[in-house]
PDB file of C-alpha atoms and ligand atoms in Angstrom:
ATOM      1  CA  MET K   1      76.227  22.057 168.188  1.00 69.00           C
ATOM      2  CA  ALA K   2      77.980  25.232 167.081  1.00 87.00           C
ATOM      3  CA  THR K   3      76.404  28.119 164.881  1.00 94.00           C
ATOM      4  CA  GLU K   4      78.562  28.906 162.039  1.00 96.00           C
ATOM      5  CA  LEU K   5      79.475  32.437 161.627  1.00 97.00           C
ATOM      6  CA  VAL K   6      81.463  32.634 158.639  1.00 98.00           C
ATOM      7  CA  ARG K   7      81.925  30.010 156.063  1.00 98.00           C
ATOM      8  CA  MET K   8      84.178  30.754 153.139  1.00 98.00           C
ATOM      9  CA  GLU K   9      83.699  27.695 150.906  1.00 98.00           C
ATOM     10  CA  ASN K  10      86.252  26.837 147.425  1.00 98.00           C
ATOM     11  CA  ILE K  11      88.078  30.140 147.556  1.00 98.00           C
ATOM     12  CA  ASN K  12      91.157  30.923 144.319  1.00 98.00           C
ATOM     13  CA  LYS K  13      92.918  33.571 144.223  1.00 98.00           C
ATOM     14  CA  PHE K  14      95.303  33.784 141.311  1.00 98.00           C
ATOM     15  CA  PHE K  15      98.178  36.817 141.343  1.00 97.00           C
ATOM     16  CA  GLY K  16      98.789  36.938 137.980  1.00 95.00           C
ATOM     17  CA  ARG K  17     100.195  32.840 137.106  1.00 94.00           C
ATOM     18  CA  VAL K  18     100.869  32.242 141.076  1.00 96.00           C
ATOM     19  CA  GLN K  19      97.765  30.829 142.587  1.00 97.00           C
ATOM     20  CA  ALA K  20      98.015  32.184 146.138  1.00 98.00           C
ATOM     21  CA  LEU K  21      95.041  30.019 147.308  1.00 98.00           C
ATOM     22  CA  GLU K  22      92.830  27.000 146.185  1.00 98.00           C
ATOM     23  CA  ASN K  23      89.903  25.497 146.718  1.00 98.00           C
ATOM     24  CA  VAL K  24      89.790  26.704 150.437  1.00 98.00           C
ATOM     25  CA  ASN K  25      86.967  25.852 152.193  1.00 98.00           C
ATOM     26  CA  PHE K  26      87.548  27.791 155.684  1.00 98.00           C
ATOM     27  CA  THR K  27      84.965  28.303 158.257  1.00 98.00           C
ATOM     28  CA  VAL K  28      84.656  29.846 161.579  1.00 98.00           C
ATOM     29  CA  TYR K  29      81.860  29.401 164.668  1.00 97.00           C
ATOM     30  CA  GLU K  30      80.385  31.941 166.780  1.00 95.00           C
ATOM     31  CA  ASN K  31      81.949  32.142 169.979  1.00 93.00           C
ATOM     32  CA  GLU K  32      85.044  30.618 168.746  1.00 95.00           C
ATOM     33  CA  ILE K  33      89.109  31.422 168.412  1.00 96.00           C
ATOM     34  CA  VAL K  34      90.741  30.090 164.980  1.00 98.00           C
ATOM     35  CA  GLY K  35      94.299  30.119 164.766  1.00 97.00           C
ATOM     36  CA  LEU K  36      95.637  29.863 160.972  1.00 98.00           C
ATOM     37  CA  LEU K  37      98.864  28.429 160.883  1.00 97.00           C
ATOM     38  CA  GLY K  38     101.333  27.680 158.208  1.00 97.00           C
ATOM     39  CA  ASP K  39     104.490  28.470 156.663  1.00 95.00           C
ATOM     40  CA  ASN K  40     105.527  31.845 154.765  1.00 94.00           C
ATOM     41  CA  GLY K  41     103.673  32.612 151.641  1.00 95.00           C
ATOM     42  CA  ALA K  42     101.085  29.708 152.506  1.00 97.00           C
ATOM     43  CA  GLY K  43      98.433  32.105 152.128  1.00 97.00           C
ATOM     44  CA  LYS K  44      97.385  33.393 155.421  1.00 96.00           C
ATOM     45  CA  SER K  45      96.470  36.946 154.553  1.00 94.00           C
ATOM     46  CA  THR K  46      95.612  36.568 151.153  1.00 96.00           C
ATOM     47  CA  LEU K  47      92.460  34.504 152.822  1.00 97.00           C
ATOM     48  CA  ILE K  48      91.938  36.958 155.263  1.00 96.00           C
ATOM     49  CA  LYS K  49      92.272  39.715 153.148  1.00 95.00           C
ATOM     50  CA  ILE K  50      89.273  38.330 151.216  1.00 97.00           C
ATOM     51  CA  LEU K  51      87.035  38.155 154.286  1.00 96.00           C
ATOM     52  CA  SER K  52      88.257  41.651 155.336  1.00 92.00           C
ATOM     53  CA  GLY K  53      87.463  43.202 151.523  1.00 92.00           C
ATOM     54  CA  ALA K  54      90.812  44.184 150.799  1.00 90.00           C
ATOM     55  CA  VAL K  55      91.468  41.529 148.192  1.00 94.00           C
ATOM     56  CA  LEU K  56      88.874  39.995 146.109  1.00 97.00           C
ATOM     57  CA  GLN K  57      88.689  36.300 145.347  1.00 98.00           C
ATOM     58  CA  SER K  58      89.113  34.956 141.562  1.00 98.00           C
ATOM     59  CA  SER K  59      86.499  32.552 142.482  1.00 98.00           C
ATOM     60  CA  GLY K  60      84.439  31.294 145.520  1.00 98.00           C
ATOM     61  CA  LYS K  61      81.229  32.016 147.591  1.00 98.00           C
ATOM     62  CA  ILE K  62      81.493  33.357 151.008  1.00 98.00           C
ATOM     63  CA  TYR K  63      78.454  33.071 153.870  1.00 98.00           C
ATOM     64  CA  ILE K  64      77.518  34.514 156.751  1.00 97.00           C
ATOM     65  CA  HIS K  65      75.228  32.970 159.295  1.00 96.00           C
ATOM     66  CA  GLY K  66      74.528  30.849 156.012  1.00 96.00           C
ATOM     67  CA  LYS K  67      73.662  33.924 153.759  1.00 97.00           C
ATOM     68  CA  GLU K  68      75.773  34.376 150.592  1.00 98.00           C
ATOM     69  CA  VAL K  69      77.118  37.385 150.752  1.00 98.00           C
ATOM     70  CA  ASP K  70      79.638  39.954 148.271  1.00 97.00           C
ATOM     71  CA  ILE K  71      82.713  41.538 150.065  1.00 96.00           C
ATOM     72  CA  ASP K  72      84.275  44.364 147.731  1.00 95.00           C
ATOM     73  CA  ASN K  73      86.353  46.475 149.970  1.00 90.00           C
ATOM     74  CA  THR K  74      86.528  46.934 153.392  1.00 85.00           C
ATOM     75  CA  THR K  75      83.502  49.003 153.749  1.00 85.00           C
ATOM     76  CA  ASP K  76      81.426  46.041 152.832  1.00 91.00           C
ATOM     77  CA  ALA K  77      83.306  43.948 155.342  1.00 92.00           C
ATOM     78  CA  ILE K  78      82.909  45.790 158.195  1.00 86.00           C
ATOM     79  CA  ASN K  79      79.192  46.164 157.763  1.00 89.00           C
ATOM     80  CA  HIS K  80      78.967  42.561 157.991  1.00 93.00           C
ATOM     81  CA  GLY K  81      80.544  42.872 161.127  1.00 91.00           C
ATOM     82  CA  ILE K  82      84.502  41.668 160.549  1.00 92.00           C
ATOM     83  CA  GLU K  83      87.664  43.662 161.817  1.00 86.00           C
ATOM     84  CA  THR K  84      90.608  43.371 161.201  1.00 85.00           C
ATOM     85  CA  ILE K  85      93.484  44.533 162.733  1.00 79.00           C
ATOM     86  CA  TYR K  86      97.087  44.114 161.440  1.00 70.00           C
ATOM     87  CA  GLN K  87     100.380  44.882 162.870  1.00 56.00           C
ATOM     88  CA  ASP K  88     100.479  48.901 163.254  1.00 53.00           C
ATOM     89  CA  SER K  89      97.329  48.435 161.861  1.00 61.00           C
ATOM     90  CA  ALA K  90      94.460  50.989 159.964  1.00 64.00           C
ATOM     91  CA  LEU K  91      95.132  53.821 162.556  1.00 73.00           C
ATOM     92  CA  VAL K  92      95.743  57.093 161.681  1.00 78.00           C
ATOM     93  CA  THR K  93      98.676  58.205 163.991  1.00 80.00           C
ATOM     94  CA  GLN K  94      98.568  61.843 163.306  1.00 84.00           C
ATOM     95  CA  LEU K  95      95.065  61.580 165.137  1.00 86.00           C
ATOM     96  CA  SER K  96      94.161  60.673 168.539  1.00 87.00           C
ATOM     97  CA  ILE K  97      93.118  57.767 169.972  1.00 87.00           C
ATOM     98  CA  ALA K  98      89.586  59.512 170.091  1.00 88.00           C
ATOM     99  CA  ARG K  99      89.472  60.208 166.731  1.00 85.00           C
ATOM    100  CA  ASN K 100      91.388  56.932 165.338  1.00 83.00           C
ATOM    101  CA  LEU K 101      88.476  55.150 166.931  1.00 82.00           C
ATOM    102  CA  PHE K 102      85.289  56.655 166.099  1.00 81.00           C
ATOM    103  CA  LEU K 103      86.906  57.322 162.484  1.00 75.00           C
ATOM    104  CA  GLY K 104      84.625  56.904 159.805  1.00 69.00           C
ATOM    105  CA  ARG K 105      81.702  56.857 162.396  1.00 70.00           C
ATOM    106  CA  GLU K 106      81.552  60.093 164.301  1.00 72.00           C
ATOM    107  CA  PRO K 107      78.717  60.505 166.671  1.00 71.00           C
ATOM    108  CA  LEU K 108      77.344  63.328 165.406  1.00 71.00           C
ATOM    109  CA  LYS K 109      75.606  66.613 167.027  1.00 73.00           C
ATOM    110  CA  GLY K 110      73.637  69.825 165.732  1.00 69.00           C
ATOM    111  CA  PRO K 111      70.575  69.944 163.727  1.00 67.00           C
ATOM    112  CA  SER K 112      70.628  67.294 160.364  1.00 64.00           C
ATOM    113  CA  PHE K 113      71.869  70.362 158.137  1.00 63.00           C
ATOM    114  CA  LEU K 114      75.025  71.463 160.267  1.00 62.00           C
ATOM    115  CA  GLN K 115      76.110  68.866 161.907  1.00 65.00           C
ATOM    116  CA  TRP K 116      79.928  68.405 163.782  1.00 70.00           C
ATOM    117  CA  MET K 117      81.646  65.976 165.443  1.00 73.00           C
ATOM    118  CA  ASP K 118      80.373  65.144 168.798  1.00 81.00           C
ATOM    119  CA  GLN K 119      83.969  65.507 170.613  1.00 83.00           C
ATOM    120  CA  ASP K 120      83.527  65.158 173.834  1.00 86.00           C
ATOM    121  CA  LYS K 121      80.869  61.819 173.593  1.00 85.00           C
ATOM    122  CA  MET K 122      83.902  60.641 171.765  1.00 85.00           C
ATOM    123  CA  ASN K 123      86.463  61.268 174.477  1.00 88.00           C
ATOM    124  CA  VAL K 124      84.569  59.908 177.015  1.00 88.00           C
ATOM    125  CA  GLU K 125      83.623  56.833 175.517  1.00 85.00           C
ATOM    126  CA  ALA K 126      87.389  56.521 174.553  1.00 86.00           C
ATOM    127  CA  SER K 127      88.683  56.516 178.000  1.00 87.00           C
ATOM    128  CA  ARG K 128      86.433  53.842 179.192  1.00 85.00           C
ATOM    129  CA  LEU K 129      86.896  51.675 175.478  1.00 81.00           C
ATOM    130  CA  MET K 130      90.546  51.830 176.799  1.00 81.00           C
ATOM    131  CA  ARG K 131      89.790  50.733 180.503  1.00 80.00           C
ATOM    132  CA  GLU K 132      88.025  47.812 179.303  1.00 75.00           C
ATOM    133  CA  VAL K 133      90.924  46.604 177.060  1.00 71.00           C
ATOM    134  CA  GLY K 134      92.438  46.967 179.687  1.00 71.00           C
ATOM    135  CA  ILE K 135      95.279  49.930 179.329  1.00 73.00           C
ATOM    136  CA  THR K 136      95.184  50.816 182.822  1.00 72.00           C
ATOM    137  CA  LYS K 137      97.732  53.904 182.736  1.00 78.00           C
ATOM    138  CA  ASN K 138      95.591  57.303 182.035  1.00 83.00           C
ATOM    139  CA  ILE K 139      96.452  57.711 178.469  1.00 86.00           C
ATOM    140  CA  PRO K 140      93.942  61.176 177.945  1.00 90.00           C
ATOM    141  CA  PRO K 141      92.048  60.106 175.045  1.00 89.00           C
ATOM    142  CA  THR K 142      93.370  63.097 172.895  1.00 91.00           C
ATOM    143  CA  THR K 143      96.790  61.480 173.097  1.00 91.00           C
ATOM    144  CA  PRO K 144      97.485  61.053 169.564  1.00 90.00           C
ATOM    145  CA  ILE K 145      98.610  57.563 167.824  1.00 86.00           C
ATOM    146  CA  SER K 146     102.208  58.144 167.072  1.00 86.00           C
ATOM    147  CA  ALA K 147     102.759  58.647 171.204  1.00 87.00           C
ATOM    148  CA  LEU K 148     101.801  55.287 171.855  1.00 85.00           C
ATOM    149  CA  SER K 149     103.659  52.069 172.177  1.00 79.00           C
ATOM    150  CA  GLY K 150     103.159  48.655 169.718  1.00 75.00           C
ATOM    151  CA  GLY K 151     100.619  47.271 171.897  1.00 74.00           C
ATOM    152  CA  GLU K 152      98.476  50.250 173.039  1.00 80.00           C
ATOM    153  CA  ARG K 153      98.533  50.940 169.113  1.00 81.00           C
ATOM    154  CA  GLN K 154      96.838  47.208 168.714  1.00 76.00           C
ATOM    155  CA  ALA K 155      94.593  48.032 172.341  1.00 77.00           C
ATOM    156  CA  VAL K 156      92.691  51.299 170.609  1.00 83.00           C
ATOM    157  CA  ALA K 157      92.564  49.139 166.940  1.00 79.00           C
ATOM    158  CA  ILE K 158      90.427  46.024 169.202  1.00 76.00           C
ATOM    159  CA  ALA K 159      88.637  48.698 171.428  1.00 78.00           C
ATOM    160  CA  ARG K 160      87.372  49.753 167.686  1.00 79.00           C
ATOM    161  CA  ALA K 161      86.342  46.502 166.583  1.00 76.00           C
ATOM    162  CA  MET K 162      84.613  45.662 170.363  1.00 71.00           C
ATOM    163  CA  PHE K 163      83.033  48.970 170.208  1.00 73.00           C
ATOM    164  CA  PHE K 164      81.468  48.507 167.269  1.00 72.00           C
ATOM    165  CA  ASP K 165      80.270  45.147 168.008  1.00 72.00           C
ATOM    166  CA  SER K 166      82.067  43.348 165.670  1.00 85.00           C
ATOM    167  CA  ASP K 167      80.971  39.598 164.927  1.00 92.00           C
ATOM    168  CA  LEU K 168      84.620  38.874 164.005  1.00 94.00           C
ATOM    169  CA  ILE K 169      87.671  40.345 164.958  1.00 91.00           C
ATOM    170  CA  ILE K 170      90.649  39.229 162.720  1.00 92.00           C
ATOM    171  CA  LEU K 171      94.690  39.661 164.146  1.00 89.00           C
ATOM    172  CA  ASP K 172      97.235  39.028 161.339  1.00 89.00           C
ATOM    173  CA  GLU K 173     100.500  39.076 162.474  1.00 86.00           C
ATOM    174  CA  PRO K 174      99.015  41.453 166.101  1.00 79.00           C
ATOM    175  CA  THR K 175     102.186  40.001 168.448  1.00 77.00           C
ATOM    176  CA  ASN K 176     104.793  41.431 165.765  1.00 75.00           C
ATOM    177  CA  ASN K 177     107.500  43.594 166.898  1.00 69.00           C
ATOM    178  CA  LEU K 178     105.851  43.324 170.628  1.00 72.00           C
ATOM    179  CA  GLY K 179     107.446  42.916 173.404  1.00 75.00           C
ATOM    180  CA  VAL K 180     106.757  40.706 176.225  1.00 79.00           C
ATOM    181  CA  GLU K 181     104.347  42.763 178.334  1.00 74.00           C
ATOM    182  CA  GLU K 182     102.650  43.584 175.275  1.00 73.00           C
ATOM    183  CA  THR K 183     101.934  40.387 173.770  1.00 80.00           C
ATOM    184  CA  GLN K 184      99.982  39.278 176.845  1.00 82.00           C
ATOM    185  CA  GLY K 185      97.818  42.277 176.469  1.00 77.00           C
ATOM    186  CA  VAL K 186      97.414  41.284 172.683  1.00 80.00           C
ATOM    187  CA  LEU K 187      96.643  37.564 174.083  1.00 86.00           C
ATOM    188  CA  ARG K 188      94.791  38.955 177.020  1.00 83.00           C
ATOM    189  CA  PHE K 189      92.373  41.075 174.415  1.00 79.00           C
ATOM    190  CA  VAL K 190      91.644  37.660 172.329  1.00 86.00           C
ATOM    191  CA  ARG K 191      90.754  35.434 175.518  1.00 87.00           C
ATOM    192  CA  SER K 192      88.497  38.220 176.699  1.00 82.00           C
ATOM    193  CA  ALA K 193      86.928  39.344 173.030  1.00 83.00           C
ATOM    194  CA  ARG K 194      86.227  35.539 173.101  1.00 86.00           C
ATOM    195  CA  ASP K 195      84.600  35.754 176.771  1.00 86.00           C
ATOM    196  CA  SER K 196      81.891  38.463 175.436  1.00 82.00           C
ATOM    197  CA  GLY K 197      80.720  36.473 172.588  1.00 86.00           C
ATOM    198  CA  HIS K 198      83.191  37.479 169.509  1.00 89.00           C
ATOM    199  CA  SER K 199      84.422  35.448 167.055  1.00 94.00           C
ATOM    200  CA  CYS K 200      88.315  35.304 165.831  1.00 94.00           C
ATOM    201  CA  ILE K 201      91.068  34.777 163.431  1.00 96.00           C
ATOM    202  CA  PHE K 202      94.370  34.603 165.167  1.00 94.00           C
ATOM    203  CA  ILE K 203      97.513  34.604 162.820  1.00 94.00           C
ATOM    204  CA  ALA K 204     100.810  34.488 164.798  1.00 90.00           C
ATOM    205  CA  HIS K 205     104.224  32.964 163.266  1.00 89.00           C
ATOM    206  CA  ASN K 206     104.901  32.323 167.243  1.00 91.00           C
ATOM    207  CA  ILE K 207     103.335  28.578 167.508  1.00 94.00           C
ATOM    208  CA  HIS K 208     103.171  29.394 170.695  1.00 94.00           C
ATOM    209  CA  HIS K 209     101.016  32.404 171.133  1.00 93.00           C
ATOM    210  CA  VAL K 210      98.592  30.819 168.947  1.00 95.00           C
ATOM    211  CA  PHE K 211      98.581  27.825 171.424  1.00 96.00           C
ATOM    212  CA  GLU K 212      98.214  29.780 174.385  1.00 93.00           C
ATOM    213  CA  VAL K 213      94.469  31.509 172.827  1.00 94.00           C
ATOM    214  CA  VAL K 214      92.929  29.709 170.628  1.00 97.00           C
ATOM    215  CA  ASP K 215      90.234  26.677 170.557  1.00 97.00           C
ATOM    216  CA  ARG K 216      90.878  25.412 167.195  1.00 98.00           C
ATOM    217  CA  ILE K 217      93.657  25.088 164.580  1.00 98.00           C
ATOM    218  CA  VAL K 218      93.534  25.311 160.913  1.00 98.00           C
ATOM    219  CA  VAL K 219      96.541  24.408 158.770  1.00 98.00           C
ATOM    220  CA  LEU K 220      97.577  26.216 154.760  1.00 98.00           C
ATOM    221  CA  ARG K 221     100.328  24.561 152.743  1.00 97.00           C
ATOM    222  CA  ARG K 222     101.084  26.604 149.834  1.00 97.00           C
ATOM    223  CA  GLY K 223      97.327  28.045 149.077  1.00 98.00           C
ATOM    224  CA  GLU K 224      95.781  24.627 150.349  1.00 98.00           C
ATOM    225  CA  VAL K 225      93.718  23.634 153.590  1.00 98.00           C
ATOM    226  CA  VAL K 226      95.918  20.376 154.919  1.00 97.00           C
ATOM    227  CA  ALA K 227      94.621  20.366 158.704  1.00 97.00           C
ATOM    228  CA  ASP K 228      91.159  22.701 159.761  1.00 96.00           C
ATOM    229  CA  ASP K 229      90.500  21.048 163.541  1.00 97.00           C
ATOM    230  CA  ILE K 230      93.831  20.893 165.193  1.00 98.00           C
ATOM    231  CA  ASP K 231      92.625  20.389 168.784  1.00 97.00           C
ATOM    232  CA  PRO K 232      95.731  22.574 170.349  1.00 97.00           C
ATOM    233  CA  LYS K 233      94.710  20.626 173.846  1.00 97.00           C
ATOM    234  CA  GLN K 234      95.048  17.444 172.383  1.00 97.00           C
ATOM    235  CA  THR K 235      98.460  18.246 170.044  1.00 97.00           C
ATOM    236  CA  THR K 236     101.675  19.189 170.748  1.00 97.00           C
ATOM    237  CA  VAL K 237     103.246  21.868 169.490  1.00 97.00           C
ATOM    238  CA  HIS K 238     105.838  19.655 167.222  1.00 97.00           C
ATOM    239  CA  GLU K 239     102.951  17.863 165.687  1.00 97.00           C
ATOM    240  CA  VAL K 240     101.471  21.070 164.238  1.00 97.00           C
ATOM    241  CA  GLU K 241     105.056  22.486 162.951  1.00 96.00           C
ATOM    242  CA  GLU K 242     105.044  18.953 161.333  1.00 97.00           C
ATOM    243  CA  VAL K 243     101.672  19.531 159.805  1.00 97.00           C
ATOM    244  CA  ILE K 244     102.769  23.305 158.545  1.00 96.00           C
ATOM    245  CA  THR K 245     106.153  21.807 157.115  1.00 95.00           C
ATOM    246  CA  GLY K 246     104.282  18.602 155.723  1.00 94.00           C
ATOM    247  CA  MET K 247     105.707  16.368 157.121  1.00 91.00           C
ATOM    248  CA  ARG K 248     102.603  15.035 159.092  1.00 88.00           C
ATOM    249  CA  VAL K 249      98.529  14.199 157.421  1.00 88.00           C
ATOM    250  CA  MET K 250      96.396  15.080 160.223  1.00 83.00           C
TER     251      MET K 250
HETATM  252  N1  ATP B   1      99.123  41.191 145.672  1.00 67.69           N
HETATM  253  C1  ATP B   1     100.119  40.405 145.570  1.00 67.69           C
HETATM  254  N2  ATP B   1     100.578  40.005 144.417  1.00 67.69           N
HETATM  255  C2  ATP B   1     101.210  38.940 143.784  1.00 67.69           C
HETATM  256  N3  ATP B   1     101.319  38.486 144.535  1.00 67.69           N
HETATM  257  C3  ATP B   1     100.794  38.230 146.087  1.00 67.69           C
HETATM  258  C4  ATP B   1     100.090  39.181 146.498  1.00 67.69           C
HETATM  259  N4  ATP B   1      99.709  38.896 147.678  1.00 67.69           N
HETATM  260  C5  ATP B   1     100.172  37.333 148.062  1.00 67.69           C
HETATM  261  N5  ATP B   1     101.132  37.034 146.863  1.00 67.69           N
HETATM  262  C6  ATP B   1     101.423  35.778 146.969  1.00 67.69           C
HETATM  263  O1  ATP B   1     100.721  34.882 147.245  1.00 67.69           O
HETATM  264  C7  ATP B   1     101.147  33.912 148.302  1.00 67.69           C
HETATM  265  C8  ATP B   1     100.544  33.869 149.375  1.00 67.69           C
HETATM  266  O2  ATP B   1     100.955  35.007 150.372  1.00 67.69           O
HETATM  267  P1  ATP B   1     100.118  35.244 151.744  1.00 67.69           P
HETATM  268  O3  ATP B   1     100.689  36.644 151.882  1.00 67.69           O
HETATM  269  O4  ATP B   1      99.398  35.162 152.161  1.00 67.69           O
HETATM  270  O5  ATP B   1     101.009  34.786 152.497  1.00 67.69           O
HETATM  271  P2  ATP B   1     100.774  34.348 154.161  1.00 67.69           P
HETATM  272  O6  ATP B   1     100.708  32.834 154.603  1.00 67.69           O
HETATM  273  O7  ATP B   1     100.417  35.020 154.915  1.00 67.69           O
HETATM  274  O8  ATP B   1     102.975  34.174 154.321  1.00 67.69           O
HETATM  275  P3  ATP B   1     103.659  35.356 155.394  1.00 67.69           P
HETATM  276  O9  ATP B   1     103.432  33.985 156.542  1.00 67.69           O
HETATM  277  O10 ATP B   1     104.980  35.194 155.124  1.00 67.69           O
HETATM  278  O11 ATP B   1     102.582  36.441 155.919  1.00 67.69           O
HETATM  279  C9  ATP B   1     102.589  34.467 148.238  1.00 67.69           C
HETATM  280  O12 ATP B   1     103.574  33.562 147.423  1.00 67.69           O
HETATM  281  C10 ATP B   1     102.647  35.702 147.869  1.00 67.69           C
HETATM  282  O13 ATP B   1     103.733  36.073 146.734  1.00 67.69           O
HETATM  283 MG1   MG B   2     100.955  36.866 156.016  1.00 67.69          MG
END
């Protein structure tokens, strides 16, 4: 039996009079990559923003490992092992790769009354992590993010999620605006995240990318879950497209 990692129960979200989510039930199991699909405005980003603490639900509950939790801000989410990666994510472009990897969680050294950041340790760890996520080109960890390509930036964000051993890594449109090579890199990272025991929620408009990496597909349509157990190995892209547009019920 699969072990439940995160369960969102009866989630509703209103933005003024617009209801972005309606009674959404959404579960992610351990060691699973879930593809979240739906047309523009279906509510995908809103759902994962609630999980990552960027948006507060109007009603509904969130359980992690079966225990009810409050996720009121991004720090809460991170403390619960949830890391979110957006396209051009939460990286600070002026700061180095190493600084971004440890942002807010810098290793310290020196006596407790006079601590400073352990820059050497961050640089060594940063180099190791970048290799681990498949950046073979020797980019010094002191390089500012602004000097990296989109795919390399994604790699830094993913490395951060992996280093802090997040249970759940959320990727919202991580392959947007990326080249072929970089996209393959991101898809590789997602697979390697699962291989190392993490779970992922993967949102992408390119349904083929979703089919390439996910174990299960959930479809949102106008704020409601219309399918939550589509097996990409048993289903065609065309069938899923019909579920997204409402022409097919699954
Ligand atoms: N901050 C906000 N204020 C008001 N309405 C919002 C806000 N965020 C989202 N919405 C509305 O909620 C609905 C769902 O939006 P959401 O961004 O979750 O969709 P999505 O599935 O991620 O779409 P896309 O594929 O285009 O990214 C839309 O109607 C959107 O206009
Ligand atoms: Mg979105």
